[in-house]
Amino acid sequence: MSLDLMRDVAKPILAGFGITAQRLKKKKVTISYPDERREQYQRTRWRHYLVRYESGLEKCIGCSLCAGACPARCIYVEADENTDQERYSPGERYAKRYEINMLRCIFCGYCQEACPTGAIVLRQNFELANYERKDFIYTKEMLLEKVPGEADECYNRVPTIR
Amino acid sequence: MHGHKTFDSSALPRALTERPRILVQPLESMAAVAETRLVTITINDVELQVPKGELIVESVKRLGLEIPIFCYHARMKPVGMCRMCLVEVGFKQPDGSVRKMPKPQAGCTLPADNNMVIYTDTEMVHRDRKGVLEFLLVNHPLDCPICDRGGECPLQNNTIFYGPSTTRFTELKRHLPKAYPLSQYVTLDLERCIQCGRCVRFTEEISGDAQLAFRFRGSNMQPSTFQLLDFDSKFSGNVIEICPVGALTSAKYRFRARPWDLETSPFNCLECSNHCSVWFDHRAGKFVRMNGRTNEAVNEEWTCDKGKFGQDWINDSNRSVKVMVRKGDAFAESTWSEAYDQIIAAFSGGHCAALIGGKQSNESLFLLGKLFRDGFKSNHLDSRWTRHLTDDALKLAPDTIASLEHKKTILILGTSLADELPMVFLRARKAWFKNGTQVLNVTAKANEADAFATQSLRYDEDHEADVVAGIRLALEGAADDAFALVARRAQVSAADFRAIAKELGPDTAIITSRSIFNVGDAGDVLDGLQAIARKTGCTFNCYAVNGNDAGAEALGLIGGQGSLNTREILEACVNYRVKALWLFDCNPFDLYPDHHLVNDALESVAFLVVQGSNSSSLTPYASVVLPSAAPAEQDGSYVNMEGRLQRGKGMLQAPGDAKPSWRIFSELLLRTAGGTPYFNPSEILQAIGQEVPSFAGVGDGELLKSAVAGGVTA
């Protein structure tokens, strides 16, 4: 078998370029993450947030039902009593400590389902990578939205591509 | 089934529904009452025999069935207030047919009788239960997520199993104060109350202080204290546990955890000598709460407030966590080996002693004794802190707590039972309430036992010896003149002495506690009571009061017979005959009446080891401070005041450097006397069984040998 330069080398290369050339007509599927990000589905379950009422009071009442429902047992809740001087949530009880171990979490969303006040929600923000194991313990300060409505918008602040 | 559709219940074993058969199950309670007549009843087409008059709510348990309940409690009289236990009832007619009552009946107030036919699973019963629950929930707030009872709540459970799934009630619910503090321990939420009356009946029937009662009528009915005073009971914690909703909750447990957050382990409370069986609930390595655990021999299912709410020291910030050694004028953190070296240097040579207190396990105490005898060549150990110290060896009480229930008469002398021996108090009260036992309460001050005592005798404080002498005179039938001296000193008339003496007989138990050794002439009191016991044939119990005192005595950790007792040890410290002193989990300033002597002794002694779980005011005196684990942090066995050996398991991690006491002694024993060290408490308990006859072959929950055989040995 002798090597035919035309048939065995040039033609396959040209055929390959042909495929590439055809692709040039089509819409690009890749995006330049993280400068651009793809929009997530509405009900995607990623990062947890503790949300607030319009009034600014926390929705979480520290009932620990999320911890009870959690199949990975990654939620730790410590409750305390509201006083008139120090009020965090409506009613008698609020969460003094609220921690989620993101390494254990399986993002099943049972906590969201169990929550009687809709305080814990899972939103589209999926960028949860970190360097230290201890940084994966999300404390109440990290989970609690700073202003009402933040949880719904946090992901969309960066430009997204449809 | 006469046209009645029965629902297949998964709770009912298949074998029982298929083939009617007769079951005869003589229960223990039936054995006790020999003449109990059996009657034949039919439950869900299953025939069975039960004692006549047994409540239907109990009878169904024999078939493994359950009737939902709220107000019914097996240890209290039925009242039929909540109507949750409705069942269909009929009677078998001579022709074999069943004639049903037109309306459902409350199973908790229905005594079993011949030919009775019960249906617990018909459509009607299901509908009735649903209706009852719907009514109960009309005024019950939807508080479950923040309610401390949520997750272990009978109302939640019954609603899930038997109740409606939705509510039809759209009107305004009843609104009442929330989180009203009934006392420092008990919080009342009136909105949640379903008016079952368990708490009210508990204070009337069990604790006997009748602190709670219902006010108002109908849906406004609410449990409350009289004149809204504090709920001032020594057993108030129990109403939290028996409340079937979250109306009565613990102020200390308030919002601390949910039931599913908690890990629980069986434990024995060591706050007094009764050693109640409890559930020890902990979360993330911290103690959270304690609840009663059923143990018919000791506490039935009750606890006292002193134990239930007195466990905070386990989580206290003053827990001793570091080995400390004195270097010159300063205390410095150190290592176990350095502390051991110093201790061995100071204690070798025999001029040393140990004082013991509190809640230490038999294993620790046994090894301490061994360490002193074999390692340090000293026999000066004492665990008693009373003013009067007898040389007598083992003195366990002949009457168990449970046996008090069937006494004809109980004479309480010189002790406030509810304070010192709470479970003996509850048993004595139960004996009076259920079996008509006469209780004679002879104490210097009024106390809770007066409420049910047939005779209460007050005397001038610190004159117990005269009272005992007076009773002895009355037993001997002395003339009025003979009483003159004792009557004047004790401020009791001869007639009163005679009235007490008249009741004493062979079926009498005399109860007093070790605190009687703190009164003047305690020796005379003891001798006198023993003489009374001999003369009348009654039993005499002088129960230990604190922690594991009974265990320490059973192990021989008491002075006398050649070794120094507590007072002599303290005196020997003052005049430098004892050069090294070991304080094992005790603060002599709290325990010993003579503070000057304690202060002098601690200042004079050359080397002082302070070992305990919490740091105390003794640290400034100490040469070495050793941190040791709390009872919940180590395995061990304990002996209660009736001589019952109960084993406990460690559940928590000891903080910092703290070690179980037995391990400290085992390590020291290895460094001094040598030999094979003990590696775990079970091994030590085995060794105790071999060396101490009263422990030989005694299993968990059994009485020590001497306690079974013995009575008081003087």
Coordinates of N, CA and C in Angstrom, one line a residue, chain B residues 471-624:
Chain B
I471 N -41.9 8.4 122.9 CA -42.7 7.3 122.3 C -42.3 6.0 123.0
R472 N -41.1 5.8 123.4 CA -40.7 4.6 124.1 C -41.4 4.5 125.4
L473 N -41.5 5.6 126.1 CA -42.2 5.6 127.4 C -43.7 5.2 127.2
A474 N -44.3 5.8 126.1 CA -45.7 5.5 125.9 C -45.9 4.0 125.5
L475 N -44.9 3.4 124.8 CA -45.0 2.0 124.5 C -44.9 1.1 125.7
E476 N -44.1 1.6 126.7 CA -43.9 0.8 127.9 C -45.1 1.1 128.8
G477 N -46.0 2.0 128.5 CA -47.2 2.2 129.3 C -46.9 3.0 130.5
A478 N -45.9 3.9 130.4 CA -45.5 4.7 131.6 C -46.6 5.6 132.1
A479 N -46.6 6.0 133.3 CA -47.6 6.9 133.9 C -47.2 8.4 133.4
D480 N -48.2 9.3 133.6 CA -48.0 10.6 133.1 C -46.8 11.3 133.7
D481 N -46.5 11.0 135.0 CA -45.3 11.7 135.6 C -44.0 11.4 134.9
A482 N -43.9 10.2 134.4 CA -42.7 9.8 133.7 C -42.4 10.6 132.5
F483 N -43.4 11.2 131.9 CA -43.2 12.0 130.7 C -42.7 13.4 131.0
A484 N -42.8 13.8 132.2 CA -42.6 15.2 132.5 C -41.4 15.8 131.8
L485 N -40.2 15.2 132.0 CA -39.0 15.8 131.4 C -39.0 15.9 129.9
V486 N -39.3 14.8 129.2 CA -39.3 14.8 127.8 C -40.4 15.6 127.2
A487 N -41.6 15.6 127.9 CA -42.7 16.4 127.4 C -42.3 17.9 127.5
R488 N -41.7 18.3 128.6 CA -41.3 19.7 128.7 C -40.2 20.1 127.7
R489 N -39.3 19.2 127.5 CA -38.2 19.6 126.6 C -38.6 19.6 125.1
A490 N -39.4 18.6 124.8 CA -39.9 18.5 123.4 C -41.1 19.3 123.1
Q491 N -41.8 19.8 124.2 CA -43.0 20.5 124.0 C -44.1 19.7 123.4
V492 N -44.2 18.4 123.9 CA -45.2 17.5 123.4 C -45.9 16.9 124.6
S493 N -47.2 16.7 124.5 CA -47.9 16.2 125.7 C -47.8 14.6 125.7
A494 N -48.0 14.1 126.9 CA -48.0 12.6 127.0 C -49.0 12.0 126.2
A495 N -50.2 12.6 126.0 CA -51.3 12.1 125.2 C -50.9 11.9 123.8
D496 N -50.1 12.9 123.3 CA -49.7 12.9 121.9 C -48.7 11.7 121.7
F497 N -47.8 11.5 122.6 CA -46.9 10.4 122.6 C -47.7 9.1 122.5
R498 N -48.7 9.0 123.4 CA -49.5 7.8 123.4 C -50.2 7.5 122.1
A499 N -50.7 8.6 121.5 CA -51.5 8.5 120.3 C -50.6 8.0 119.2
I500 N -49.3 8.4 119.2 CA -48.4 7.9 118.2 C -48.1 6.4 118.4
A501 N -47.7 6.2 119.7 CA -47.3 4.8 120.1 C -48.4 3.8 119.8
K502 N -49.6 4.2 120.0 CA -50.7 3.3 119.8 C -50.8 2.7 118.4
E503 N -50.3 3.5 117.5 CA -50.4 3.0 116.1 C -49.3 2.1 115.6
L504 N -48.3 2.0 116.4 CA -47.1 1.2 116.0 C -47.3 -0.3 116.1
G505 N -47.0 -1.0 115.1 CA -47.2 -2.5 115.2 C -46.2 -3.1 114.2
P506 N -46.4 -4.4 114.1 CA -45.4 -5.2 113.2 C -45.5 -4.7 111.7
D507 N -46.6 -4.2 111.3 CA -46.8 -3.8 109.9 C -46.5 -2.3 109.8
T508 N -45.6 -1.8 110.6 CA -45.3 -0.3 110.6 C -43.9 -0.2 110.0
A509 N -43.7 0.9 109.2 CA -42.3 1.3 108.8 C -42.0 2.6 109.5
I510 N -40.8 2.7 110.1 CA -40.4 3.9 110.6 C -39.4 4.5 109.6
I511 N -39.6 5.7 109.2 CA -38.7 6.3 108.2 C -38.0 7.5 108.7
T512 N -36.7 7.5 108.6 CA -36.0 8.7 108.9 C -34.8 8.8 107.9
S513 N -34.1 9.9 107.9 CA -33.0 10.0 107.0 C -31.7 10.2 107.7
R514 N -30.6 10.1 107.0 CA -29.3 10.3 107.6 C -29.1 11.7 108.2
S515 N -30.0 12.6 107.7 CA -29.8 14.0 108.3 C -30.2 14.0 109.7
I516 N -30.8 13.0 110.2 CA -31.1 12.9 111.7 C -29.8 12.9 112.5
F517 N -28.7 12.5 111.8 CA -27.4 12.5 112.5 C -26.9 13.9 112.8
N518 N -27.5 14.9 112.2 CA -27.1 16.3 112.5 C -27.7 16.9 113.7
V519 N -28.7 16.2 114.3 CA -29.4 16.8 115.5 C -28.6 16.4 116.7
G520 N -28.9 17.1 117.8 CA -28.2 16.8 119.0 C -28.6 15.4 119.5
D521 N -27.8 14.7 120.2 CA -28.0 13.4 120.7 C -28.5 12.4 119.6
A522 N -27.9 12.5 118.5 CA -28.3 11.6 117.4 C -28.2 10.2 117.7
G523 N -27.1 9.9 118.5 CA -26.9 8.5 119.0 C -28.1 7.9 119.7
D524 N -28.6 8.8 120.6 CA -29.8 8.4 121.4 C -31.0 8.2 120.5
V525 N -31.2 9.1 119.5 CA -32.3 8.9 118.6 C -32.3 7.6 117.9
L526 N -31.1 7.3 117.4 CA -30.9 6.0 116.7 C -31.1 4.8 117.6
D527 N -30.5 4.8 118.8 CA -30.8 3.7 119.7 C -32.2 3.6 120.1
G528 N -32.8 4.7 120.3 CA -34.2 4.7 120.7 C -35.1 4.1 119.6
L529 N -34.9 4.6 118.4 CA -35.7 4.1 117.3 C -35.5 2.6 117.1
Q530 N -34.3 2.1 117.2 CA -34.0 0.7 117.1 C -34.7 -0.1 118.2
A531 N -34.7 0.5 119.4 CA -35.4 -0.2 120.5 C -36.9 -0.2 120.2
I532 N -37.5 0.8 119.7 CA -38.9 0.8 119.3 C -39.2 -0.2 118.3
A533 N -38.3 -0.3 117.3 CA -38.5 -1.3 116.2 C -38.4 -2.7 116.8
R534 N -37.5 -2.9 117.7 CA -37.4 -4.3 118.4 C -38.7 -4.6 119.2
K535 N -39.2 -3.6 119.9 CA -40.3 -3.8 120.8 C -41.6 -4.0 120.0
T536 N -41.8 -3.2 119.0 CA -43.1 -3.4 118.3 C -43.0 -4.3 117.1
G537 N -41.8 -4.7 116.7 CA -41.7 -5.6 115.5 C -41.8 -4.8 114.2
C538 N -41.7 -3.5 114.3 CA -41.8 -2.8 113.0 C -40.4 -2.7 112.4
T539 N -40.3 -2.2 111.1 CA -39.1 -2.0 110.5 C -38.6 -0.6 110.7
F540 N -37.3 -0.4 110.7 CA -36.7 0.9 110.9 C -35.8 1.2 109.8
N541 N -36.1 2.3 109.1 CA -35.3 2.7 107.9 C -34.6 4.0 108.2
C542 N -33.3 4.0 108.1 CA -32.6 5.3 108.2 C -31.9 5.5 106.8
Y543 N -32.7 6.1 105.9 CA -32.2 6.2 104.5 C -31.1 7.2 104.3
A544 N -30.2 6.9 103.4 CA -29.2 7.8 103.0 C -29.8 8.9 102.2
V545 N -29.2 10.1 102.2 CA -29.8 11.2 101.6 C -29.2 11.7 100.3
N546 N -27.9 11.6 100.2 CA -27.2 12.2 99.1 C -26.7 11.2 98.1
G547 N -26.6 11.6 96.8 CA -26.0 10.9 95.7 C -25.7 9.4 95.9
N548 N -24.5 9.0 96.0 CA -24.2 7.6 96.1 C -23.7 7.3 97.5
D549 N -24.2 8.0 98.5 CA -23.7 7.7 99.9 C -23.9 6.2 100.3
A550 N -25.1 5.7 99.8 CA -25.3 4.3 100.2 C -24.3 3.4 99.6
G551 N -23.8 3.7 98.4 CA -22.8 2.9 97.7 C -21.5 3.0 98.5
A552 N -21.1 4.2 98.9 CA -19.9 4.5 99.6 C -19.9 3.7 100.9
E553 N -21.0 3.6 101.6 CA -21.1 2.9 102.8 C -21.0 1.4 102.6
A554 N -21.7 1.0 101.5 CA -21.7 -0.5 101.2 C -20.3 -0.9 100.9
L555 N -19.5 0.0 100.3 CA -18.1 -0.3 100.0 C -17.2 -0.1 101.1
G556 N -17.7 0.3 102.3 CA -16.9 0.4 103.5 C -16.1 1.7 103.5
L557 N -16.4 2.7 102.8 CA -15.7 4.0 102.8 C -16.2 4.9 103.9
I558 N -16.2 4.3 105.1 CA -16.6 5.1 106.3 C -15.5 4.9 107.3
G559 N -15.3 5.9 108.1 CA -14.3 5.9 109.1 C -14.8 5.0 110.3
G560 N -14.0 5.0 111.4 CA -14.3 4.1 112.5 C -13.5 2.8 112.4
Q561 N -13.6 2.1 113.5 CA -12.8 0.8 113.6 C -11.4 0.9 113.2
G562 N -10.7 1.9 113.9 CA -9.3 2.0 113.7 C -8.9 3.1 112.7
S563 N -9.8 3.4 111.8 CA -9.5 4.5 110.9 C -10.2 5.8 111.3
L564 N -9.7 6.9 110.8 CA -10.2 8.2 111.3 C -11.5 8.4 110.5
N565 N -12.5 9.1 111.2 CA -13.7 9.5 110.5 C -13.6 11.0 110.2
T566 N -14.6 11.5 109.5 CA -14.5 12.8 108.9 C -14.0 13.9 109.9
R567 N -14.6 13.9 111.1 CA -14.2 14.9 112.1 C -12.7 14.7 112.5
E568 N -12.4 13.4 112.7 CA -11.0 13.1 113.1 C -10.0 13.4 112.0
I569 N -10.4 13.2 110.8 CA -9.5 13.6 109.7 C -9.2 15.1 109.7
L570 N -10.3 15.9 109.8 CA -10.2 17.3 109.8 C -9.3 17.8 110.9
E571 N -9.5 17.2 112.1 CA -8.7 17.5 113.3 C -7.3 17.2 113.1
A572 N -7.1 16.0 112.5 CA -5.7 15.5 112.3 C -5.0 16.4 111.3
C573 N -5.7 17.0 110.4 CA -5.1 18.0 109.4 C -4.6 19.2 110.2
V574 N -5.5 19.6 111.1 CA -5.1 20.8 111.9 C -3.9 20.6 112.7
N575 N -3.7 19.4 113.4 CA -2.5 19.2 114.1 C -1.5 18.4 113.4
Y576 N -1.5 18.5 112.1 CA -0.4 18.1 111.2 C -0.1 16.5 111.3
R577 N -1.1 15.8 111.8 CA -0.9 14.3 111.7 C -1.2 13.8 110.4
V578 N -2.2 14.4 109.7 CA -2.5 14.1 108.3 C -1.8 15.2 107.5
K579 N -0.9 14.7 106.6 CA 0.0 15.7 105.9 C -0.6 15.9 104.4
A580 N -1.4 14.9 104.0 CA -1.9 15.1 102.6 C -3.4 14.7 102.6
L581 N -4.2 15.6 102.1 CA -5.6 15.3 102.1 C -6.2 15.3 100.7
W582 N -7.1 14.4 100.4 CA -7.7 14.3 99.1 C -9.2 14.6 99.2
L583 N -9.6 15.7 98.6 CA -11.0 16.0 98.6 C -11.6 15.5 97.3
F584 N -12.4 14.5 97.4 CA -13.0 13.8 96.2 C -14.4 14.3 96.0
D585 N -14.6 15.2 95.0 CA -15.9 15.6 94.6 C -16.7 16.1 95.8
C586 N -16.1 16.9 96.7 CA -16.9 17.4 97.8 C -16.4 18.8 98.2
N587 N -17.3 19.6 98.7 CA -16.8 20.9 99.2 C -17.2 20.9 100.7
P588 N -16.2 20.7 101.6 CA -16.5 20.6 103.0 C -17.3 21.8 103.6
F589 N -17.0 23.0 102.9 CA -17.7 24.2 103.4 C -19.2 24.0 103.2
D590 N -19.7 23.3 102.2 CA -21.1 23.2 102.0 C -21.6 22.0 102.8
L591 N -20.8 21.0 103.1 CA -21.3 19.8 103.6 C -21.1 19.7 105.1
Y592 N -20.0 20.2 105.7 CA -19.8 20.0 107.1 C -20.2 21.2 107.9
P593 N -20.9 20.9 109.0 CA -21.5 22.0 109.8 C -20.4 23.0 110.4
D594 N -19.2 22.4 110.8 CA -18.2 23.2 111.5 C -17.2 23.9 110.5
H595 N -17.6 25.1 110.1 CA -16.8 25.8 109.1 C -15.4 26.2 109.6
H596 N -15.3 26.5 110.9 CA -14.0 26.9 111.4 C -13.0 25.8 111.3
L597 N -13.5 24.6 111.7 CA -12.6 23.4 111.6 C -12.2 23.1 110.2
V598 N -13.1 23.2 109.2 CA -12.8 23.0 107.8 C -11.8 24.0 107.4
N599 N -12.0 25.2 107.7 CA -11.0 26.3 107.2 C -9.6 26.0 107.8
D600 N -9.6 25.7 109.1 CA -8.3 25.4 109.8 C -7.6 24.2 109.1
A601 N -8.4 23.2 108.9 CA -7.8 22.0 108.3 C -7.3 22.2 106.9
L602 N -8.0 22.9 106.1 CA -7.6 23.1 104.7 C -6.4 24.0 104.7
E603 N -6.3 25.0 105.6 CA -5.1 25.9 105.7 C -3.9 25.2 106.2
S604 N -4.1 24.2 107.1 CA -3.0 23.6 107.8 C -2.4 22.4 107.0
V605 N -3.2 21.7 106.2 CA -2.7 20.5 105.6 C -1.6 20.9 104.6
A606 N -0.6 20.1 104.5 CA 0.6 20.4 103.7 C 0.2 20.3 102.2
F607 N -0.5 19.2 101.9 CA -0.8 19.0 100.5 C -2.2 18.6 100.3
L608 N -2.9 19.4 99.4 CA -4.3 19.2 99.3 C -4.7 18.9 97.8
V609 N -5.3 17.8 97.6 CA -5.8 17.5 96.2 C -7.2 17.8 96.1
V610 N -7.7 18.6 95.2 CA -9.1 18.9 95.0 C -9.5 18.3 93.7
Q611 N -10.3 17.3 93.8 CA -10.8 16.6 92.6 C -12.3 16.8 92.4
G612 N -12.7 17.2 91.3 CA -14.2 17.3 91.1 C -14.5 17.7 89.7
S613 N -15.8 17.7 89.4 CA -16.2 18.0 88.0 C -16.3 19.5 87.8
N614 N -16.6 20.3 88.9 CA -16.7 21.7 88.7 C -15.7 22.4 89.7
S615 N -15.2 23.5 89.2 CA -14.2 24.2 90.1 C -15.0 24.9 91.2
S616 N -14.4 25.0 92.4 CA -15.2 25.5 93.5 C -14.3 26.5 94.3
S617 N -14.9 26.9 95.4 CA -14.2 27.8 96.3 C -12.9 27.2 96.9
L618 N -12.7 25.9 96.7 CA -11.6 25.2 97.3 C -10.3 25.5 96.6
T619 N -10.3 26.0 95.4 CA -9.1 26.1 94.6 C -8.0 26.9 95.3
P620 N -8.3 28.0 96.0 CA -7.2 28.7 96.7 C -6.4 27.8 97.7
Y621 N -7.1 26.8 98.2 CA -6.4 26.0 99.2 C -5.6 24.9 98.6
A622 N -5.9 24.6 97.3 CA -5.4 23.3 96.7 C -3.9 23.4 96.3
S623 N -3.3 22.2 96.4 CA -2.0 22.0 95.8 C -2.1 21.5 94.4
V624 N -3.1 20.6 94.2 CA -3.3 20.0 92.8 C -4.8 20.0 92.6

